[in-house]
CSV table of C-alpha atoms and ligand atoms in Angstrom, one decimal:
chain,number,residue,atom,x,y,z
A,1,UNK,CA,0.0,0.0,0.0
A,2,UNK,CA,1.3,3.5,-0.9
A,3,UNK,CA,2.3,5.8,1.9
A,4,UNK,CA,-0.3,8.3,0.7
A,5,UNK,CA,-3.0,5.7,0.9
A,6,UNK,CA,-2.0,4.4,4.3
A,7,UNK,CA,-2.0,7.9,5.7
A,8,UNK,CA,-5.5,8.6,4.3
A,9,UNK,CA,-6.8,5.3,5.5
A,10,UNK,CA,-5.5,5.8,9.0
A,11,UNK,CA,-6.4,9.5,9.1
A,12,UNK,CA,-7.6,10.4,12.6
A,13,UNK,CA,-10.4,13.0,12.9
A,14,UNK,CA,-8.8,16.0,11.3
A,15,UNK,CA,-7.5,18.9,13.4
A,16,UNK,CA,-9.2,22.2,13.2
A,17,UNK,CA,-7.4,24.9,11.2
A,18,UNK,CA,-6.2,27.7,13.5
A,19,UNK,CA,-8.5,30.2,11.8
A,20,UNK,CA,-11.5,30.3,9.4
A,21,UNK,CA,-10.1,32.4,6.6
A,22,UNK,CA,-12.7,32.8,3.8
A,23,UNK,CA,-10.2,34.4,1.3
A,24,UNK,CA,-7.8,31.6,1.8
A,25,UNK,CA,-10.4,28.8,1.5
A,26,UNK,CA,-11.8,30.3,-1.6
A,27,UNK,CA,-8.6,29.3,-3.3
A,28,UNK,CA,-9.7,25.7,-2.7
A,29,UNK,CA,-12.5,26.2,-5.1
A,30,UNK,CA,-11.0,27.1,-8.5
A,31,UNK,CA,-14.5,27.3,-10.1
A,32,UNK,CA,-15.1,30.5,-8.0
A,33,UNK,CA,-12.4,32.2,-10.1
A,34,UNK,CA,-14.1,31.5,-13.4
A,35,UNK,CA,-16.3,33.8,-15.4
A,36,UNK,CA,-19.8,33.6,-16.7
A,37,UNK,CA,-20.9,35.9,-19.5
A,38,UNK,CA,-17.7,37.8,-19.1
A,39,UNK,CA,-18.4,38.5,-15.4
A,40,UNK,CA,-16.7,36.8,-12.4
A,41,UNK,CA,-18.9,33.9,-11.2
A,42,UNK,CA,-20.8,34.7,-8.0
A,43,UNK,CA,-22.1,31.4,-6.9
A,44,UNK,CA,-25.2,31.7,-4.7
A,45,UNK,CA,-27.0,28.5,-5.5
A,46,UNK,CA,-25.6,26.4,-2.7
A,47,UNK,CA,-28.9,25.0,-1.6
A,48,UNK,CA,-29.2,23.3,-5.0
A,49,UNK,CA,-25.6,22.0,-4.9
A,50,UNK,CA,-22.2,23.1,-3.6
A,51,UNK,CA,-18.9,23.4,-5.4
A,52,UNK,CA,-16.2,20.8,-4.7
A,53,UNK,CA,-12.7,21.4,-3.3
A,54,UNK,CA,-9.8,19.7,-5.1
A,55,UNK,CA,-9.3,17.2,-2.2
A,56,UNK,CA,-12.7,15.8,-3.1
A,57,UNK,CA,-12.1,15.7,-6.8
A,58,UNK,CA,-8.7,14.1,-6.1
A,59,UNK,CA,-10.3,11.4,-4.0
A,60,UNK,CA,-12.5,10.4,-6.9
A,61,UNK,CA,-9.5,10.3,-9.3
A,62,UNK,CA,-7.2,8.5,-6.8
A,63,UNK,CA,-9.9,5.8,-6.4
A,64,UNK,CA,-10.1,5.1,-10.1
A,65,UNK,CA,-6.3,5.4,-10.6
A,66,UNK,CA,-5.1,3.3,-7.7
A,67,UNK,CA,-7.8,1.8,-5.6
A,68,UNK,CA,-10.7,0.7,-7.9
A,69,UNK,CA,-12.2,-2.7,-6.9
A,70,UNK,CA,-15.6,-3.8,-5.6
A,71,UNK,CA,-16.1,-3.7,-1.8
A,72,UNK,CA,-16.9,-6.5,0.6
A,73,UNK,CA,-16.2,-9.1,-2.0
A,74,UNK,CA,-12.6,-10.0,-2.8
A,75,UNK,CA,-9.8,-11.2,-0.6
A,76,UNK,CA,-7.5,-9.5,-3.1
A,77,UNK,CA,-5.5,-6.5,-2.1
A,78,UNK,CA,-7.4,-3.9,-4.0
A,79,UNK,CA,-10.8,-5.1,-2.8
A,80,UNK,CA,-9.6,-4.8,0.7
A,81,UNK,CA,-8.1,-1.3,0.1
A,82,UNK,CA,-11.4,-0.2,-1.4
A,83,UNK,CA,-13.4,-1.7,1.4
A,84,UNK,CA,-11.2,-0.1,4.0
A,85,UNK,CA,-11.6,3.3,2.5
A,86,UNK,CA,-15.4,2.9,2.0
A,87,UNK,CA,-15.9,1.8,5.6
A,88,UNK,CA,-13.5,4.5,6.9
A,89,UNK,CA,-15.6,7.1,5.1
A,90,UNK,CA,-18.7,5.7,6.9
A,91,UNK,CA,-16.9,6.1,10.2
A,92,UNK,CA,-16.1,9.7,9.3
A,93,UNK,CA,-19.8,10.3,8.6
A,94,UNK,CA,-20.6,8.8,12.0
A,95,UNK,CA,-18.2,11.2,13.7
A,96,UNK,CA,-19.5,14.2,11.7
A,97,UNK,CA,-23.1,13.7,13.0
A,98,UNK,CA,-22.0,12.1,16.4
A,99,UNK,CA,-23.9,8.9,15.8
A,100,UNK,CA,-23.1,6.2,18.4
A,101,UNK,CA,-21.8,3.5,16.0
A,102,UNK,CA,-21.0,3.5,12.3
A,103,UNK,CA,-23.5,0.8,11.5
A,104,UNK,CA,-26.1,3.5,12.0
A,105,UNK,CA,-24.9,5.1,8.8
A,106,UNK,CA,-26.4,3.7,5.6
A,107,UNK,CA,-25.1,5.0,2.3
A,108,UNK,CA,-27.8,6.2,-0.1
A,109,UNK,CA,-28.0,8.2,-3.3
A,110,UNK,CA,-28.9,11.3,-1.3
A,111,UNK,CA,-31.6,12.7,1.0
A,112,UNK,CA,-34.4,11.6,-1.4
A,113,UNK,CA,-33.4,8.0,-1.3
A,114,UNK,CA,-32.8,8.1,2.4
A,115,UNK,CA,-36.4,9.4,3.0
A,116,UNK,CA,-37.8,6.8,0.7
A,117,UNK,CA,-35.9,4.1,2.6
A,118,UNK,CA,-37.5,5.1,5.8
A,119,UNK,CA,-41.0,5.4,4.3
A,120,UNK,CA,-40.7,1.9,2.7
A,121,UNK,CA,-38.7,0.0,5.3
A,122,UNK,CA,-40.1,1.6,8.5
A,123,UNK,CA,-43.3,3.3,7.4
A,124,UNK,CA,-44.9,0.5,5.4
A,125,UNK,CA,-44.9,-2.1,8.2
A,126,UNK,CA,-45.8,0.3,10.9
A,127,UNK,CA,-48.7,2.3,9.4
A,128,UNK,CA,-52.3,1.1,9.3
A,129,UNK,CA,-55.7,2.6,8.5
A,130,UNK,CA,-56.4,5.7,10.7
A,131,UNK,CA,-52.8,6.2,11.6
A,132,UNK,CA,-51.3,9.6,11.0
A,133,UNK,CA,-48.0,11.0,9.6
A,134,UNK,CA,-47.2,14.6,10.5
A,135,UNK,CA,-45.2,16.7,8.2
A,136,UNK,CA,-44.8,20.5,8.1
A,137,UNK,CA,-46.0,23.0,5.5
A,138,UNK,CA,-42.5,23.8,4.5
A,139,UNK,CA,-41.3,20.4,3.4
A,140,UNK,CA,-39.4,19.7,0.2
A,141,UNK,CA,-41.3,17.3,-2.1
A,142,UNK,CA,-38.8,14.6,-1.1
A,143,UNK,CA,-40.3,14.7,2.4
A,144,UNK,CA,-43.9,14.9,1.2
A,145,UNK,CA,-44.3,12.4,-1.6
A,146,UNK,CA,-43.0,9.3,0.1
A,147,UNK,CA,-45.4,9.9,3.0
A,148,UNK,CA,-48.3,10.9,0.8
A,149,UNK,CA,-48.0,7.8,-1.3
A,150,UNK,CA,-47.6,5.6,1.8
A,151,UNK,CA,-50.6,7.1,3.5
A,152,UNK,CA,-52.7,6.5,0.4
A,153,UNK,CA,-51.6,2.9,0.2
A,154,UNK,CA,-52.3,2.2,3.9
A,155,UNK,CA,-55.4,4.2,4.5
A,156,UNK,CA,-53.4,6.5,6.9
A,157,UNK,CA,-53.7,10.3,7.1
A,158,UNK,CA,-51.1,12.9,6.2
A,159,UNK,CA,-51.4,15.8,8.5
A,160,UNK,CA,-49.7,19.1,7.9
A,161,UNK,CA,-48.4,21.4,10.7
A,162,UNK,CA,-49.2,25.0,9.7
A,163,UNK,CA,-46.6,27.7,9.6
A,164,UNK,CA,-46.9,31.4,10.3
A,165,UNK,CA,-46.2,34.3,8.0
A,166,UNK,CA,-42.6,34.4,9.0
A,167,UNK,CA,-42.2,30.8,7.9
A,168,UNK,CA,-42.0,29.2,11.4
A,169,UNK,CA,-43.8,26.1,12.5
A,170,UNK,CA,-46.7,27.0,14.8
A,171,UNK,CA,-45.8,24.9,17.8
A,172,UNK,CA,-49.3,25.2,19.3
A,173,UNK,CA,-50.7,23.6,16.1
A,174,UNK,CA,-48.1,20.9,16.3
A,175,UNK,CA,-49.1,20.2,19.9
A,176,UNK,CA,-52.8,20.1,18.8
A,177,UNK,CA,-52.1,17.7,15.9
A,178,UNK,CA,-49.9,15.3,17.8
A,179,UNK,CA,-51.8,12.4,19.3
A,180,UNK,CA,-51.5,8.7,19.9
A,181,UNK,CA,-52.6,8.2,16.3
A,182,UNK,CA,-49.3,9.9,15.2
A,183,UNK,CA,-46.9,7.2,14.2
A,184,UNK,CA,-44.3,9.2,12.3
A,185,UNK,CA,-43.3,12.9,12.4
A,186,UNK,CA,-41.2,13.9,9.4
A,187,UNK,CA,-39.8,17.4,9.4
A,188,UNK,CA,-37.2,19.4,7.6
A,189,UNK,CA,-34.4,20.7,9.8
A,190,UNK,CA,-33.6,23.7,7.6
A,191,UNK,CA,-36.1,24.8,4.9
A,192,UNK,CA,-34.6,25.0,1.5
A,193,UNK,CA,-37.2,27.6,0.4
A,194,UNK,CA,-37.3,29.8,3.5
A,195,UNK,CA,-34.2,29.1,5.4
A,196,UNK,CA,-36.1,28.5,8.7
A,197,UNK,CA,-34.3,26.4,11.3
A,198,UNK,CA,-36.9,24.2,12.9
A,199,UNK,CA,-36.8,23.4,16.7
A,200,UNK,CA,-36.2,19.7,15.9
A,201,UNK,CA,-35.1,18.8,19.4
A,202,UNK,CA,-38.3,20.0,20.9
A,203,UNK,CA,-40.3,18.3,18.2
A,204,UNK,CA,-38.5,15.0,18.8
A,205,UNK,CA,-39.2,15.2,22.6
A,206,UNK,CA,-42.9,15.9,22.1
A,207,UNK,CA,-43.3,13.2,19.3
A,208,UNK,CA,-41.5,10.6,21.4
A,209,UNK,CA,-43.8,11.3,24.3
A,210,UNK,CA,-46.7,10.0,22.2
A,211,UNK,CA,-44.7,7.1,20.8
A,212,UNK,CA,-44.1,8.5,17.3
A,213,UNK,CA,-40.8,8.2,15.6
A,214,UNK,CA,-39.1,11.3,14.1
A,215,UNK,CA,-37.5,11.5,10.7
A,216,UNK,CA,-35.4,14.6,10.1
A,217,UNK,CA,-34.7,15.9,6.6
A,218,UNK,CA,-31.2,17.3,7.2
A,219,UNK,CA,-30.4,18.0,3.5
A,220,UNK,CA,-30.0,21.7,4.2
A,221,UNK,CA,-28.8,21.7,7.8
A,222,UNK,CA,-25.8,19.3,7.6
A,223,UNK,CA,-23.8,21.5,5.2
A,224,UNK,CA,-24.3,24.6,7.3
A,225,UNK,CA,-24.5,23.8,11.0
A,226,UNK,CA,-23.0,21.3,13.5
A,227,UNK,CA,-25.2,18.2,13.7
A,228,UNK,CA,-25.4,15.9,16.7
A,229,UNK,CA,-28.1,13.3,16.1
A,230,UNK,CA,-27.9,12.0,19.7
A,231,UNK,CA,-28.5,15.4,21.1
A,232,UNK,CA,-31.4,16.0,18.7
A,233,UNK,CA,-32.7,12.5,19.7
A,234,UNK,CA,-34.2,11.8,16.2
A,235,UNK,CA,-34.7,8.3,15.0
A,236,UNK,CA,-33.7,9.0,11.4
A,237,UNK,CA,-31.7,11.8,9.7
A,238,UNK,CA,-31.3,12.2,5.9
A,239,UNK,CA,-28.4,14.0,4.2
A,240,UNK,CA,-27.2,14.7,0.6
A,241,UNK,CA,-23.4,14.6,-0.1
A,242,UNK,CA,-23.5,17.0,-3.0
A,243,UNK,CA,-24.9,19.8,-0.8
A,244,UNK,CA,-22.0,19.5,1.6
A,245,UNK,CA,-19.1,19.9,-0.9
A,246,UNK,CA,-19.1,16.1,-1.8
A,247,UNK,CA,-20.0,14.3,-5.0
A,248,UNK,CA,-23.5,13.8,-6.4
A,249,UNK,CA,-25.2,10.5,-6.1
A,250,UNK,CA,-24.2,9.8,-2.5
A,251,UNK,CA,-25.7,10.7,0.8
A,252,UNK,CA,-26.6,8.9,4.1
A,253,UNK,CA,-29.5,7.8,6.1
A,254,UNK,CA,-28.7,7.8,9.8
A,255,UNK,CA,-31.0,5.5,11.8
A,256,UNK,CA,-30.9,4.4,15.4
A,257,UNK,CA,-29.6,0.9,15.5
A,258,UNK,CA,-32.6,-0.5,17.3
A,259,UNK,CA,-34.9,1.0,14.6
A,260,UNK,CA,-32.7,-0.3,11.7
A,261,UNK,CA,-32.5,-3.7,13.3
A,262,UNK,CA,-36.2,-4.1,13.3
A,263,UNK,CA,-36.6,-3.0,9.7
A,264,UNK,CA,-36.9,-5.1,6.5
A,265,UNK,CA,-34.9,-3.8,3.5
A,266,UNK,CA,-36.8,-2.4,0.6
A,267,UNK,CA,-34.2,-3.0,-2.0
A,268,UNK,CA,-32.6,-6.5,-2.2
A,269,UNK,CA,-29.8,-8.1,-4.2
A,270,UNK,CA,-26.1,-8.6,-3.8
A,271,UNK,CA,-24.2,-7.7,-0.6
A,272,UNK,CA,-27.2,-7.4,1.7
A,273,UNK,CA,-27.5,-11.1,2.7
A,274,UNK,CA,-25.7,-13.6,4.8
A,275,UNK,CA,-27.2,-16.6,3.0
A,276,UNK,CA,-29.6,-17.3,0.3
A,277,UNK,CA,-31.4,-20.5,-0.7
A,278,UNK,CA,-34.5,-20.7,-2.8
A,279,UNK,CA,-36.5,-21.2,0.3
A,280,UNK,CA,-35.0,-18.6,2.7
A,281,UNK,CA,-32.7,-15.6,2.9
A,282,UNK,CA,-30.9,-14.3,5.9
A,283,UNK,CA,-30.2,-10.6,5.7
A,284,UNK,CA,-26.7,-9.2,6.3
A,285,UNK,CA,-25.7,-7.3,9.5
A,286,UNK,CA,-26.3,-3.6,9.7
A,287,UNK,CA,-25.7,-1.4,7.8
A,288,UNK,CA,-25.2,-3.7,4.8
A,289,UNK,CA,-28.7,-5.1,4.8
A,290,UNK,CA,-29.8,-1.7,3.4
A,291,UNK,CA,-27.1,-1.4,0.8
A,292,UNK,CA,-28.1,-3.8,-2.0
A,293,UNK,CA,-25.9,-4.0,-5.0
A,294,UNK,CA,-22.5,-2.3,-5.8
A,295,UNK,CA,-22.6,1.0,-4.0
A,296,UNK,CA,-21.3,4.4,-5.1
A,297,UNK,CA,-17.9,3.5,-3.6
A,298,UNK,CA,-15.8,6.4,-4.9
A,299,UNK,CA,-18.7,8.8,-3.9
A,300,UNK,CA,-18.7,7.5,-0.4
A,301,UNK,CA,-14.9,7.8,-0.1
A,302,UNK,CA,-14.9,11.3,-1.5
A,303,UNK,CA,-17.8,12.4,0.8
A,304,UNK,CA,-15.7,11.2,3.7
A,305,UNK,CA,-12.9,13.5,2.4
A,306,UNK,CA,-15.4,16.4,2.1
A,307,UNK,CA,-16.4,15.9,5.7
A,308,UNK,CA,-12.7,15.9,6.7
A,309,UNK,CA,-12.5,19.3,4.9
A,310,UNK,CA,-15.6,20.6,6.9
A,311,UNK,CA,-14.3,19.3,10.2
A,312,UNK,CA,-11.0,21.1,9.6
A,313,UNK,CA,-12.9,24.3,9.1
A,314,UNK,CA,-15.2,23.6,12.0
A,315,UNK,CA,-18.9,23.5,11.4
A,316,UNK,CA,-19.4,26.0,14.3
A,317,UNK,CA,-17.2,28.5,12.4
A,318,UNK,CA,-19.0,27.7,9.0
A,319,UNK,CA,-22.3,28.4,10.7
A,320,UNK,CA,-21.1,31.6,12.3
A,321,UNK,CA,-19.6,32.8,9.0
A,322,UNK,CA,-22.8,32.1,7.1
A,323,UNK,CA,-24.9,33.7,9.8
A,324,UNK,CA,-23.0,36.9,9.5
A,325,UNK,CA,-23.5,36.9,5.7
A,326,UNK,CA,-27.2,36.1,6.2
A,327,UNK,CA,-27.6,39.2,8.5
A,328,UNK,CA,-25.6,41.3,6.1
A,329,UNK,CA,-27.6,40.0,3.1
A,330,UNK,CA,-30.9,40.5,4.8
A,331,UNK,CA,-30.1,44.1,5.5
A,332,UNK,CA,-28.7,44.8,2.0
A,333,UNK,CA,-31.6,43.1,0.2
A,334,UNK,CA,-34.2,45.0,2.3
A,335,UNK,CA,-32.7,48.1,0.9
A,336,UNK,CA,-33.5,47.1,-2.7
A,337,UNK,CA,-36.6,48.9,-4.0
A,338,UNK,CA,-39.7,46.7,-4.3
A,339,UNK,CA,-38.0,43.6,-2.9
A,340,UNK,CA,-39.9,41.4,-0.4
A,341,UNK,CA,-38.2,38.7,1.6
A,342,UNK,CA,-40.1,35.4,1.8
A,343,UNK,CA,-39.1,33.6,5.0
A,344,UNK,CA,-38.2,35.8,7.9
A,345,UNK,CA,-38.0,33.3,10.7
A,346,UNK,CA,-36.1,34.3,13.9
A,347,UNK,CA,-34.0,31.2,13.5
A,348,UNK,CA,-32.6,31.1,10.0
A,349,UNK,CA,-29.8,29.6,7.9
A,350,UNK,CA,-28.3,31.1,4.8
A,351,UNK,CA,-31.2,31.3,2.5
A,352,UNK,CA,-32.4,34.6,1.0
A,353,UNK,CA,-35.6,33.9,-0.8
A,354,UNK,CA,-37.5,36.9,-2.3
A,355,UNK,CA,-39.9,38.3,-4.8
A,356,UNK,CA,-39.7,41.7,-6.6
A,357,UNK,CA,-42.6,44.0,-7.4
A,358,UNK,CA,-41.6,44.7,-10.9
A,359,UNK,CA,-40.1,41.4,-12.2
A,360,UNK,CA,-41.1,37.8,-12.3
A,361,UNK,CA,-38.6,35.5,-10.4
A,362,UNK,CA,-37.5,33.8,-13.6
A,363,UNK,CA,-36.7,37.2,-15.2
A,364,UNK,CA,-34.8,38.1,-12.1
A,365,UNK,CA,-32.8,34.9,-12.3
A,366,UNK,CA,-32.0,35.6,-15.9
A,367,UNK,CA,-30.8,39.1,-15.4
A,368,UNK,CA,-28.7,38.0,-12.4
A,369,UNK,CA,-27.2,35.3,-14.6
A,370,UNK,CA,-26.1,38.0,-17.0
A,371,UNK,CA,-24.3,39.6,-14.1
A,372,UNK,CA,-22.5,36.3,-13.4
A,373,UNK,CA,-24.7,35.7,-10.3
A,374,UNK,CA,-26.0,32.1,-10.0
A,375,UNK,CA,-29.3,31.8,-8.0
A,376,UNK,CA,-32.3,29.6,-8.3
A,377,UNK,CA,-35.7,30.9,-9.4
A,378,UNK,CA,-38.7,28.6,-9.1
A,379,UNK,CA,-40.7,26.7,-6.5
A,380,UNK,CA,-37.6,25.0,-5.1
A,381,UNK,CA,-39.4,21.6,-5.1
A,382,UNK,CA,-41.5,23.0,-2.3
A,383,UNK,CA,-44.8,23.9,-4.0
A,384,UNK,CA,-47.0,23.7,-0.9
A,385,UNK,CA,-44.9,26.4,0.9
A,386,UNK,CA,-45.1,28.6,-2.2
A,387,UNK,CA,-48.9,28.2,-2.1
A,388,UNK,CA,-48.9,29.1,1.5
A,389,UNK,CA,-47.6,32.6,0.5
A,390,UNK,CA,-49.7,32.8,-2.7
A,391,UNK,CA,-46.7,32.6,-4.9
A,392,UNK,CA,-45.7,30.4,-7.8
A,393,UNK,CA,-42.0,31.0,-7.4
A,394,UNK,CA,-39.3,33.0,-5.6
A,395,UNK,CA,-35.7,33.9,-6.4
A,396,UNK,CA,-33.4,32.3,-4.0
A,397,UNK,CA,-29.8,33.2,-3.1
A,398,UNK,CA,-28.4,30.5,-0.9
A,399,UNK,CA,-25.1,30.8,0.9
A,400,UNK,CA,-22.1,28.5,1.3
A,401,UNK,CA,-18.9,28.7,3.3
A,402,UNK,CA,-17.0,30.4,0.5
A,403,UNK,CA,-19.4,33.3,0.0
A,404,UNK,CA,-18.4,36.8,1.1
A,405,UNK,CA,-20.1,40.2,1.7
A,406,UNK,CA,-18.6,41.2,-1.7
A,407,UNK,CA,-20.8,38.5,-3.3
A,408,UNK,CA,-23.9,40.0,-1.7
A,409,UNK,CA,-22.9,43.4,-2.9
A,410,UNK,CA,-22.7,42.1,-6.5
A,411,UNK,CA,-26.1,40.5,-6.0
A,412,UNK,CA,-27.6,43.8,-4.8
A,413,UNK,CA,-26.1,45.8,-7.7
A,414,UNK,CA,-27.5,43.2,-10.1
A,415,UNK,CA,-31.0,43.6,-8.4
A,416,UNK,CA,-30.8,47.3,-8.9
A,417,UNK,CA,-30.3,46.5,-12.6
A,418,UNK,CA,-33.4,44.4,-12.5
A,419,UNK,CA,-35.3,47.4,-11.2
A,420,UNK,CA,-33.8,49.7,-13.8
A,421,UNK,CA,-34.7,47.3,-16.7
A,422,UNK,CA,-38.3,46.8,-15.5
A,423,UNK,CA,-38.9,50.4,-14.5
B,501,LIG,N1,-34.7,17.9,1.3
B,501,LIG,C1,-34.4,19.2,1.2
B,501,LIG,C2,-34.7,20.1,2.3
B,501,LIG,C3,-33.8,19.7,0.1
B,501,LIG,O1,-33.5,21.0,0.0
B,501,LIG,C4,-33.5,18.8,-1.0
B,501,LIG,C5,-32.9,19.3,-2.3
B,501,LIG,C6,-33.8,17.5,-0.8
B,501,LIG,C7,-34.4,17.1,0.3
B,501,LIG,C8,-33.5,16.5,-1.9
B,501,LIG,O2,-32.1,16.3,-2.0
B,501,LIG,P1,-31.5,15.4,-3.1
B,501,LIG,O3,-30.0,15.6,-3.0
B,501,LIG,O4,-31.9,14.0,-2.8
B,501,LIG,O5,-32.1,15.8,-4.4
B,501,LIG,N2,-33.1,20.7,-2.5
B,501,LIG,C9,-32.8,21.4,-3.7
B,501,LIG,C10,-32.9,22.8,-3.8
B,501,LIG,O6,-33.3,23.5,-2.9
B,501,LIG,N3,-32.6,23.1,-5.0
B,501,LIG,O7,-32.2,22.0,-5.7
B,501,LIG,C11,-32.4,20.9,-4.9
């Protein structure tokens, strides 16, 4: 084994950098120095996906150049190397979210597959006619549809916790909806459309008191704030690697071991069994029983490297940096004529969603693009929350760890141009 590989394999949890220096870390993202339509790229679409540092890209390349083999199969050297790296990355994900043991980490394609896994493997056997699943009004479609389809199939009811005008869950309504009929509470930690940070710990405590399990959609929280699943107390937590500076097509489902143990896999095939005869199959141990087929090996390894990168920066410092930008951005955008923020919760992460009096969100997005500013315009795969505000779409600037106040200033200047064009 090469020295480089040995050192990566045995990497301890990385040490924090002495300081969080945004100008220095921007150099880790060469794409941020490129131009769009002749203007420097200002990347403010981090809720859709984040850019990748070279260490992550190198990990993908290193895998194919020197480590490529299938995992958990061969006794040959390469297969063992690949398996070690793959399982090492799992352990790193465990540390990142402070799960108790690494078998509570199941690799999935992303948050969407993670939520579907819970719906199929936990929800289907546990829901019956008259049972209830509680979700909030601000869920992404990935945390609505699996429950809606399951409730239809089982004769169960999908109940929706209302939100207020600021975009906060109305906790009194949650208390009112919660009952012994509630079997599952599935809530987003940070809303992709509004930026609201939900009081997940309180929701978990209340849901557990009536015997419900809690599924947290962490797609937008894990990249931006420290996560401690044991402190939150949730039963399941879903994440997408590509939103946290890792590759696409990989993510995780965290599940408490006792829950995972009791569940039946919903995908079956290779690698998830201990023995198969035509009469009977014995499933593999956790977490492998939920990982049918050849997994996204290089994606898992590279996500582990992305998490190393984040741990070196320190998620507390990432959160503080983005919070400062959010406060600055909120102030600056409120100064833009005819702009109205959508989502003004007291507890917010780095999402600036807004509409403008004079221009449709798609036109806003188009003009911003001409200024080199990448944002998303649309319903953000959260149509019910758009309906809540009587909107079809918003324009959304979403922050990442490499953004700066200068990025916000360019955004504001481009928005003034929108006003000029539509005046
Ligand atoms: N949950 C939330 C809260 C999300 O924001 C997203 C993706 C998902 C689940 C699904 O993640 P996936 O990686 O499985 O697709 N959100 C967005 C967005 O806001 N813009 O593009 C994708």
